[in-house]
Short mmCIF file of C-alpha atoms in Angstrom, two decimals:
data_model
loop_
_atom_site.label_atom_id
_atom_site.label_comp_id
_atom_site.label_asym_id
_atom_site.label_seq_id
_atom_site.Cartn_x
_atom_site.Cartn_y
_atom_site.Cartn_z
CA MET A 18 26.18 -62.32 31.32
CA MET A 19 22.42 -62.23 31.63
CA ALA A 20 22.75 -59.40 34.07
CA ALA A 21 24.92 -57.47 31.62
CA ARG A 22 22.38 -57.97 28.83
CA ILE A 23 19.53 -56.86 31.07
CA LEU A 24 21.56 -53.88 32.19
CA ARG A 25 22.33 -52.94 28.57
CA ARG A 26 18.68 -53.13 27.65
CA ALA A 27 17.72 -51.14 30.69
CA LEU A 28 20.23 -48.37 30.08
CA PRO A 29 18.66 -46.89 26.90
CA VAL A 30 15.32 -46.75 28.67
CA ALA A 31 16.87 -44.80 31.51
CA ARG A 32 18.50 -42.37 29.09
CA GLN A 33 15.15 -41.62 27.44
CA ALA A 34 13.91 -38.61 29.38
CA ARG A 35 10.27 -37.79 28.70
CA SER A 36 9.24 -34.15 28.36
CA TYR A 37 6.53 -32.04 26.75
CA ALA A 38 6.95 -31.11 23.12
CA ASP A 39 9.13 -28.05 22.82
CA MET A 40 7.02 -25.87 20.53
CA VAL A 41 9.42 -23.07 19.85
CA SER A 42 12.30 -25.15 18.57
CA THR A 43 10.46 -27.81 16.58
CA GLY A 44 7.53 -25.82 15.16
CA PRO A 45 7.77 -22.93 12.71
CA GLN A 46 8.60 -19.51 14.14
CA MET A 47 6.06 -16.76 13.77
CA SER A 48 7.11 -14.12 11.27
CA PHE A 49 5.19 -11.16 12.64
CA THR A 50 4.63 -7.98 10.65
CA PHE A 51 2.72 -5.17 12.37
CA ALA A 52 2.34 -1.93 10.43
CA SER A 53 0.16 1.11 9.97
CA PRO A 54 0.15 3.19 6.77
CA THR A 55 2.72 5.55 8.24
CA LYS A 56 4.74 3.45 10.64
CA VAL A 57 6.18 -0.02 10.90
CA PHE A 58 6.16 -1.51 14.40
CA PHE A 59 7.32 -5.05 13.72
CA LYS A 60 8.67 -6.48 10.49
CA ASP A 61 9.13 -10.24 10.10
CA ALA A 62 9.85 -10.37 13.81
CA SER A 63 9.83 -13.48 15.90
CA VAL A 64 7.43 -13.15 18.83
CA LYS A 65 5.85 -15.60 21.21
CA GLN A 66 2.22 -14.54 21.15
CA VAL A 67 -0.04 -11.78 19.89
CA ASP A 68 -3.47 -10.97 21.32
CA VAL A 69 -5.79 -9.14 18.94
CA PRO A 70 -9.33 -7.79 19.39
CA THR A 71 -11.44 -8.88 16.42
CA LEU A 72 -15.08 -8.70 15.48
CA ASN A 73 -15.31 -12.34 16.55
CA GLY A 74 -13.70 -11.82 19.93
CA VAL A 75 -10.17 -11.61 21.28
CA PHE A 76 -7.75 -14.04 19.60
CA GLY A 77 -4.45 -15.17 21.02
CA ILE A 78 -2.18 -16.04 18.12
CA LEU A 79 0.78 -18.36 18.73
CA PRO A 80 3.18 -19.80 16.16
CA ALA A 81 1.55 -22.56 14.12
CA HIS A 82 -1.89 -21.08 14.70
CA VAL A 83 -4.46 -22.31 12.21
CA PRO A 84 -4.59 -19.96 9.18
CA THR A 85 -7.32 -17.36 9.41
CA LEU A 86 -8.40 -13.90 8.33
CA GLN A 87 -9.97 -11.53 10.81
CA VAL A 88 -11.11 -7.94 10.91
CA LEU A 89 -10.15 -5.90 13.95
CA ARG A 90 -12.32 -3.81 16.24
CA PRO A 91 -11.06 -0.90 18.38
CA GLY A 92 -9.11 -2.36 21.25
CA VAL A 93 -5.74 -3.31 22.65
CA VAL A 94 -3.20 -5.46 20.85
CA THR A 95 -0.72 -7.15 23.19
CA ILE A 96 2.51 -8.56 21.83
CA PHE A 97 4.47 -11.02 23.96
CA ASN A 98 8.10 -10.94 22.86
CA ASP A 99 10.46 -13.90 22.94
CA ASP A 100 12.19 -12.49 26.01
CA GLY A 101 8.96 -12.42 27.99
CA SER A 102 8.21 -8.70 27.88
CA ALA A 103 4.83 -7.51 26.63
CA THR A 104 4.05 -4.41 24.56
CA LYS A 105 0.55 -2.98 24.24
CA TYR A 106 -0.87 -0.83 21.47
CA PHE A 107 -4.32 0.60 21.06
CA VAL A 108 -5.58 0.03 17.51
CA SER A 109 -8.53 1.58 15.72
CA SER A 110 -9.31 -0.91 12.98
CA GLY A 111 -7.63 -3.13 10.45
CA SER A 112 -7.12 -6.74 9.56
CA ILE A 113 -5.02 -9.68 10.64
CA THR A 114 -3.90 -12.55 8.43
CA VAL A 115 -2.42 -15.79 9.73
CA ASN A 116 -0.94 -17.84 6.90
CA ALA A 117 -0.14 -21.52 6.72
CA ASP A 118 3.60 -20.85 7.00
CA SER A 119 3.05 -19.18 10.38
CA SER A 120 3.53 -15.65 9.07
CA VAL A 121 1.19 -13.10 10.61
CA GLN A 122 0.38 -9.74 9.03
CA LEU A 123 -1.32 -7.28 11.34
CA LEU A 124 -2.30 -4.18 9.36
CA VAL A 125 -3.96 -1.38 11.28
CA GLU A 126 -5.25 2.00 10.30
CA GLU A 127 -4.14 3.81 13.44
CA ALA A 128 -2.11 2.56 16.37
CA ALA A 129 -0.87 4.25 19.51
CA THR A 130 0.93 3.09 22.61
CA LEU A 131 -1.18 3.45 25.72
CA ASP A 132 0.92 6.26 27.13
CA GLN A 133 0.10 8.37 24.08
CA LEU A 134 -3.59 8.34 25.04
CA ASP A 135 -5.08 10.77 27.55
CA VAL A 136 -7.72 9.13 29.78
CA ASP A 137 -9.48 12.42 30.62
CA ALA A 138 -9.85 13.41 26.98
CA ALA A 139 -11.11 9.89 26.24
CA LYS A 140 -13.76 10.10 28.97
CA ALA A 141 -14.86 13.53 27.78
CA ASN A 142 -15.11 12.25 24.19
CA LEU A 143 -17.08 9.23 25.36
CA GLU A 144 -19.66 11.40 27.13
CA GLN A 145 -19.95 13.62 24.09
CA ALA A 146 -20.41 10.61 21.82
CA GLN A 147 -23.12 9.24 24.08
CA SER A 148 -25.04 12.50 24.06
CA GLU A 149 -24.70 12.87 20.30
CA MET A 150 -25.98 9.35 19.77
CA SER A 151 -29.47 10.21 20.91
CA GLY A 152 -29.74 13.16 18.54
CA ILE A 153 -29.10 11.38 15.24
CA SER A 154 -31.88 9.89 13.19
CA ASP A 155 -30.55 8.68 9.82
CA GLU A 156 -29.03 5.22 9.56
CA ALA A 157 -25.61 6.14 8.25
CA GLY A 158 -25.27 8.78 10.96
CA ARG A 159 -26.31 6.32 13.62
CA ALA A 160 -23.79 3.77 12.38
CA ALA A 161 -21.00 6.34 12.46
CA ALA A 162 -22.02 7.45 15.95
CA GLN A 163 -22.15 3.82 17.10
CA ILE A 164 -18.62 3.24 15.80
CA SER A 165 -17.40 6.38 17.55
CA LEU A 166 -19.06 5.28 20.78
CA GLU A 167 -17.52 1.81 20.69
CA ALA A 168 -14.09 3.22 19.93
CA HIS A 169 -14.25 5.65 22.86
CA GLU A 170 -15.53 2.94 25.18
CA ALA A 171 -12.62 0.73 24.17
CA ILE A 172 -10.10 3.52 24.78
CA VAL A 173 -11.49 4.24 28.23
CA LYS A 174 -11.49 0.54 29.04
CA ALA A 175 -7.90 0.16 27.84
CA LEU A 176 -6.69 3.00 29.99
CA ALA A 177 -8.59 1.90 33.08
CA MET B 14 12.29 23.22 -10.22
CA LYS B 15 14.83 20.49 -9.71
CA MET B 16 15.47 21.59 -6.15
CA VAL B 17 11.77 21.63 -5.36
CA ALA B 18 11.32 18.20 -6.91
CA ALA B 19 14.37 16.94 -5.03
CA ALA B 20 12.96 18.10 -1.70
CA LYS B 21 9.57 16.52 -2.42
CA TYR B 22 11.26 13.36 -3.61
CA ALA B 23 13.27 13.03 -0.39
CA ARG B 24 10.09 13.37 1.64
CA ALA B 25 8.19 10.90 -0.54
CA GLU B 26 10.94 8.33 -0.36
CA ARG B 27 11.05 8.53 3.42
CA ALA B 28 7.29 8.00 3.63
CA LEU B 29 7.54 5.14 1.17
CA LYS B 30 9.48 2.83 3.47
CA PRO B 31 6.71 2.07 5.98
CA SER B 32 4.08 2.09 3.22
CA ARG B 33 6.02 -0.60 1.38
CA VAL B 34 6.02 -2.88 4.41
CA TYR B 35 2.33 -2.14 4.84
CA GLY B 36 1.55 -2.83 1.18
CA ALA B 37 3.62 -6.01 1.18
CA GLY B 38 1.67 -7.18 4.22
CA ALA B 39 -1.59 -6.48 2.44
CA LEU B 40 -0.55 -8.46 -0.64
CA ALA B 41 0.96 -11.31 1.37
CA LEU B 42 -2.27 -13.27 1.64
CA TYR B 43 -2.89 -13.28 -2.10
CA GLU B 44 0.65 -14.31 -2.88
CA LYS B 45 0.83 -17.04 -0.27
CA ALA B 46 -2.58 -18.45 -1.05
CA ASP B 47 -1.78 -18.05 -4.75
CA ILE B 48 -5.24 -16.88 -5.65
CA GLN B 49 -5.90 -16.68 -9.35
CA VAL B 50 -8.93 -15.82 -11.40
CA ALA B 51 -9.73 -18.30 -14.14
CA GLU B 52 -9.42 -16.36 -17.39
CA GLU B 53 -12.59 -17.85 -18.89
CA LYS B 54 -14.73 -16.62 -16.06
CA VAL B 55 -13.68 -13.00 -16.35
CA ASN B 56 -16.55 -10.97 -17.74
CA LYS B 57 -15.84 -7.74 -15.98
CA HIS B 58 -12.38 -6.40 -15.54
CA LEU B 59 -11.73 -3.26 -13.56
CA ILE B 60 -8.48 -1.35 -14.00
CA ILE B 61 -7.46 1.32 -11.53
CA GLY B 62 -4.77 3.52 -13.03
CA VAL B 63 -2.78 5.56 -10.53
CA SER B 64 -0.97 8.65 -11.69
CA SER B 65 -1.39 12.35 -10.95
CA ASP B 66 -2.51 15.75 -12.23
CA ARG B 67 0.83 17.41 -12.77
CA GLY B 68 3.14 17.24 -15.69
CA LEU B 69 6.82 17.96 -16.35
CA CYS B 70 7.72 14.54 -15.03
CA GLY B 71 8.90 12.66 -18.06
CA ALA B 72 7.12 9.55 -19.25
CA VAL B 73 5.37 8.74 -15.96
CA HIS B 74 1.79 9.28 -17.08
CA SER B 75 2.21 7.90 -20.58
CA ASN B 76 3.71 4.68 -19.20
CA VAL B 77 0.67 4.03 -17.08
CA GLY B 78 -1.62 5.03 -19.93
CA ARG B 79 0.17 2.68 -22.30
CA ALA B 80 -0.01 -0.22 -19.83
CA ILE B 81 -3.75 0.32 -19.45
CA LYS B 82 -4.30 0.52 -23.19
CA SER B 83 -2.38 -2.70 -23.74
CA GLN B 84 -4.38 -4.46 -21.01
CA ILE B 85 -7.58 -3.33 -22.71
CA ALA B 86 -6.27 -4.50 -26.07
CA LEU B 87 -5.19 -7.88 -24.71
CA SER B 88 -8.46 -8.65 -22.98
CA SER B 89 -10.70 -11.17 -24.70
CA PRO B 90 -13.50 -9.72 -26.85
CA GLY B 91 -16.41 -10.60 -24.55
CA THR B 92 -14.90 -8.96 -21.51
CA GLU B 93 -16.05 -5.58 -20.36
CA VAL B 94 -13.12 -3.50 -19.20
CA MET B 95 -13.71 -0.36 -17.18
CA VAL B 96 -11.04 2.06 -16.01
CA ILE B 97 -10.83 4.26 -12.98
CA ASN B 98 -8.41 7.17 -13.32
CA VAL B 99 -6.66 8.54 -10.32
CA GLY B 100 -5.12 11.66 -11.79
CA ASP B 101 -6.16 14.12 -14.44
CA LYS B 102 -3.27 13.42 -16.79
CA LEU B 103 -4.41 9.84 -17.13
CA ARG B 104 -7.92 10.95 -17.98
CA ALA B 105 -6.56 13.22 -20.69
CA LEU B 106 -4.55 10.36 -22.14
CA LEU B 107 -7.37 7.86 -22.24
CA LYS B 108 -10.32 10.12 -23.00
CA ARG B 109 -9.82 10.38 -26.70
CA THR B 110 -9.30 6.76 -27.69
CA HIS B 111 -10.75 4.80 -24.77
CA GLY B 112 -13.33 7.23 -23.49
CA LYS B 113 -16.09 4.65 -23.26
CA HIS B 114 -14.03 2.57 -20.88
CA ILE B 115 -13.70 5.28 -18.26
CA LEU B 116 -15.87 4.73 -15.22
CA LEU B 117 -14.58 7.30 -12.77
CA SER B 118 -11.89 9.97 -12.68
CA CYS B 119 -10.21 11.50 -9.66
CA LYS B 120 -8.75 14.99 -9.64
CA GLU B 121 -6.55 17.02 -7.30
CA VAL B 122 -4.05 14.20 -7.07
CA GLY B 123 -0.39 15.01 -6.72
CA ARG B 124 -0.40 18.39 -5.11
CA LYS B 125 0.08 17.02 -1.61
CA PRO B 126 1.58 13.69 -0.55
CA PRO B 127 -1.10 10.99 -0.60
CA SER B 128 -2.50 9.87 2.74
CA PHE B 129 -4.41 6.81 3.81
CA GLY B 130 -7.49 9.01 3.89
CA ASP B 131 -7.10 9.78 0.18
CA ALA B 132 -6.82 6.10 -0.64
CA SER B 133 -9.94 5.33 1.38
CA VAL B 134 -11.87 8.07 -0.44
CA VAL B 135 -10.97 6.48 -3.77
CA ALA B 136 -11.81 2.99 -2.52
CA THR B 137 -15.13 4.16 -1.07
CA GLU B 138 -16.13 5.70 -4.39
CA VAL B 139 -15.16 2.53 -6.23
CA LEU B 140 -17.22 0.41 -3.86
CA ASN B 141 -20.15 2.83 -4.00
CA LEU B 142 -20.25 2.45 -7.77
CA GLY B 143 -21.26 -1.11 -7.11
CA TYR B 144 -19.37 -2.43 -10.10
CA GLU B 145 -19.27 -6.19 -9.61
CA PHE B 146 -15.92 -6.97 -11.10
CA ASP B 147 -14.54 -10.49 -11.55
CA LYS B 148 -10.99 -9.31 -11.78
CA ALA B 149 -9.35 -6.01 -10.96
CA SER B 150 -5.84 -4.67 -11.30
CA VAL B 151 -4.09 -1.57 -10.07
CA VAL B 152 -1.63 -0.12 -12.60
CA PHE B 153 1.02 2.18 -11.20
CA ASN B 154 4.70 3.05 -11.39
CA ARG B 155 6.73 1.22 -8.81
CA PHE B 156 9.71 3.18 -7.60
CA LYS B 157 13.01 1.34 -8.04
CA SER B 158 15.66 4.00 -7.69
CA VAL B 159 16.25 7.70 -8.29
CA ILE B 160 16.73 7.14 -11.96
CA SER B 161 14.43 4.19 -12.59
CA TYR B 162 10.87 3.08 -12.01
CA LYS B 163 8.81 0.28 -13.44
CA THR B 164 5.18 0.23 -14.49
CA GLU B 165 3.47 -2.65 -12.73
CA SER B 166 0.06 -4.13 -12.28
CA LYS B 167 -1.02 -5.67 -9.00
CA PRO B 168 -4.19 -7.76 -8.83
CA LEU B 169 -7.21 -7.15 -6.66
CA PHE B 170 -9.74 -9.87 -6.09
CA SER B 171 -13.45 -9.82 -5.47
CA PRO B 172 -14.75 -11.45 -2.27
CA GLU B 173 -16.31 -14.23 -4.34
CA THR B 174 -13.00 -15.17 -5.96
CA VAL B 175 -11.25 -15.25 -2.63
CA GLY B 176 -14.05 -17.20 -0.99
CA ASN B 177 -14.11 -19.81 -3.73
CA ALA B 178 -10.36 -20.26 -4.13
CA GLU B 179 -9.16 -23.73 -3.21
CA SER B 180 -6.21 -22.63 -1.15
CA MET B 181 -8.51 -20.57 1.04
CA SER B 182 -10.06 -23.70 2.52
CA VAL B 183 -7.01 -23.89 4.77
CA TYR B 184 -8.12 -20.68 6.42
CA ASP B 185 -10.34 -21.22 9.37
CA ASP B 186 -13.44 -19.47 10.58
CA ILE B 187 -14.18 -17.15 7.66
CA ASP B 188 -17.69 -15.99 6.99
CA ALA B 189 -18.90 -13.82 4.14
CA ASP B 190 -19.13 -10.68 6.27
CA VAL B 191 -15.60 -10.91 7.59
CA LEU B 192 -14.31 -11.67 4.10
CA ARG B 193 -16.06 -8.67 2.60
CA ASN B 194 -14.68 -6.36 5.28
CA TYR B 195 -11.24 -7.84 4.83
CA GLN B 196 -11.38 -7.39 1.06
CA GLU B 197 -12.52 -3.79 1.31
CA PHE B 198 -9.67 -3.02 3.69
CA ALA B 199 -7.23 -4.81 1.38
CA MET B 200 -8.44 -2.70 -1.54
CA VAL B 201 -7.69 0.51 0.34
CA ASN B 202 -4.28 -0.82 1.33
CA ILE B 203 -3.32 -1.72 -2.21
CA ILE B 204 -4.52 1.61 -3.59
CA TYR B 205 -2.59 3.38 -0.82
CA MET B 206 0.59 1.49 -1.68
CA ALA B 207 0.13 2.26 -5.38
CA MET B 208 -0.35 5.96 -4.67
CA LYS B 209 2.73 6.15 -2.46
CA GLU B 210 4.95 4.35 -4.97
CA SER B 211 3.51 6.43 -7.78
CA THR B 212 4.30 9.79 -6.12
CA THR B 213 7.83 8.76 -5.31
CA ALA B 214 8.41 7.59 -8.88
CA GLU B 215 6.83 10.80 -10.20
CA GLN B 216 8.99 13.09 -8.05
CA SER B 217 12.16 11.27 -9.02
CA ALA B 218 11.19 11.43 -12.69
CA ARG B 219 10.43 15.14 -12.36
CA MET B 220 13.83 15.69 -10.74
CA THR B 221 15.54 13.95 -13.64
CA ALA B 222 13.42 15.76 -16.22
CA MET B 223 14.06 19.17 -14.69
CA ASP B 224 17.73 18.42 -14.41
CA SER B 225 17.96 17.48 -18.09
CA ALA B 226 15.91 20.53 -19.00
CA SER B 227 18.31 22.79 -17.08
CA LYS B 228 21.33 21.12 -18.67
CA ASN B 229 19.85 21.40 -22.15
CA ALA B 230 19.02 25.03 -21.55
CA SER B 231 22.60 25.76 -20.36
CA GLU B 232 24.01 24.01 -23.41
CA MET B 233 21.78 26.02 -25.68
CA ILE B 234 22.79 29.24 -23.95
CA ASP B 235 26.47 28.41 -24.45
CA LYS B 236 26.03 27.59 -28.12
CA LEU B 237 23.95 30.67 -28.78
CA THR B 238 26.44 32.89 -26.94
CA LEU B 239 29.19 31.66 -29.25
CA THR B 240 27.05 32.24 -32.31
CA PHE B 241 26.11 35.69 -31.03
CA ASN B 242 29.74 36.69 -30.49
CA ARG B 243 30.79 35.35 -33.86
CA THR B 244 27.98 37.22 -35.59
CA ARG B 245 28.82 40.39 -33.70
CA GLN B 246 32.46 40.17 -34.70
CA ALA B 247 31.51 39.45 -38.32
CA VAL B 248 29.29 42.55 -38.46
CA ILE B 249 32.01 44.74 -36.94
CA THR B 250 34.57 43.37 -39.40
CA LYS B 251 32.22 44.06 -42.31
CA GLU B 252 31.63 47.66 -41.20
CA LEU B 253 35.37 48.20 -40.74
CA ILE B 254 36.07 46.90 -44.23
CA GLU B 255 33.42 49.21 -45.67
CA ILE B 256 34.86 52.20 -43.81
CA ILE B 257 38.43 51.38 -44.84
CA SER B 258 37.57 50.78 -48.47
CA GLY B 259 35.51 54.01 -48.46
CA ALA B 260 38.45 55.92 -46.98
CA ALA B 261 40.86 54.32 -49.41
CA ALA B 262 38.67 55.42 -52.34
CA LEU B 263 38.99 59.06 -51.35
#
């Protein structure tokens, strides 16, 4: 009788299997919208993770990321789909918003897949930008040249 | 004219689809964070009216003009309201009665489909003016279907409003620089969306207007043809009667 009671009490403990929290099923799904003015890449899609290059560094955004607003810099955006595959896009500029309900809006001015970019043309443009940089004196011109230089550097780095 | 408008409309509507997703994404933050400007604190209100230069499109321009005028009329007496016109027709509508409210006018709008570059030119000029607005709204015609559009006003917020809003405290890691950049980009996005919706609405309205004009013209032609024939027959009959009565008198 005692043995039966002990056994009964022991059984529930055995049935309790411990495991790590399963984020995807219990937490909110990410509703990911990625668009440029002329093209929509993702609309309210469910993805696992998005890596974005921002002025404050590269962010990896997962579902239930803390809400934030960031401004993008030229670089590569990597999207990890639910099935494990990853897609990369080179983006020029834009903004990313992560809201409290786990919706993410990635709005970019220009985006291209890496195979649409030509590494030789990028290297040639980079050299030209570097040589132009030394010739400009006024502040606005320098800022524009600096932006151009950074963008070309990022393209060359992405295609490397 | 209807065929030309129909072709342009088809192109505009196709381009509208991605722009709508883009615009909705841009507005998402403000809707989700539910940012509002307290009415008492509004001293400077900026209205950006989006229309175009070309006519023959029905009530498109006058709807936007009327919405702007009513916003000006409804604003409290101490508030300064300034208007930015995108489109010559709008300037013509507002110049006479609300000329002192006009801050900036943009021309050469409507000939080609609007691009993101156009929207950024407008936004750059607005920002260069340095007008420190407390509240801003973009008034435009939102395209609903081929035969209907609705005049709407979407809000734009200044970086200070967004930074001070309570719901924004949830958002992490935001400094003034990032916020200003973000706001400037959002302004371009909203103006871009307004321009895209506006052209589509305008082309569909022009299609309808040209179609009605053609139908009215055909109707008029038919009626006048009948009248012409009747008159012709009446004249011939009269001459015949004169000839016959003349011959009979002999």
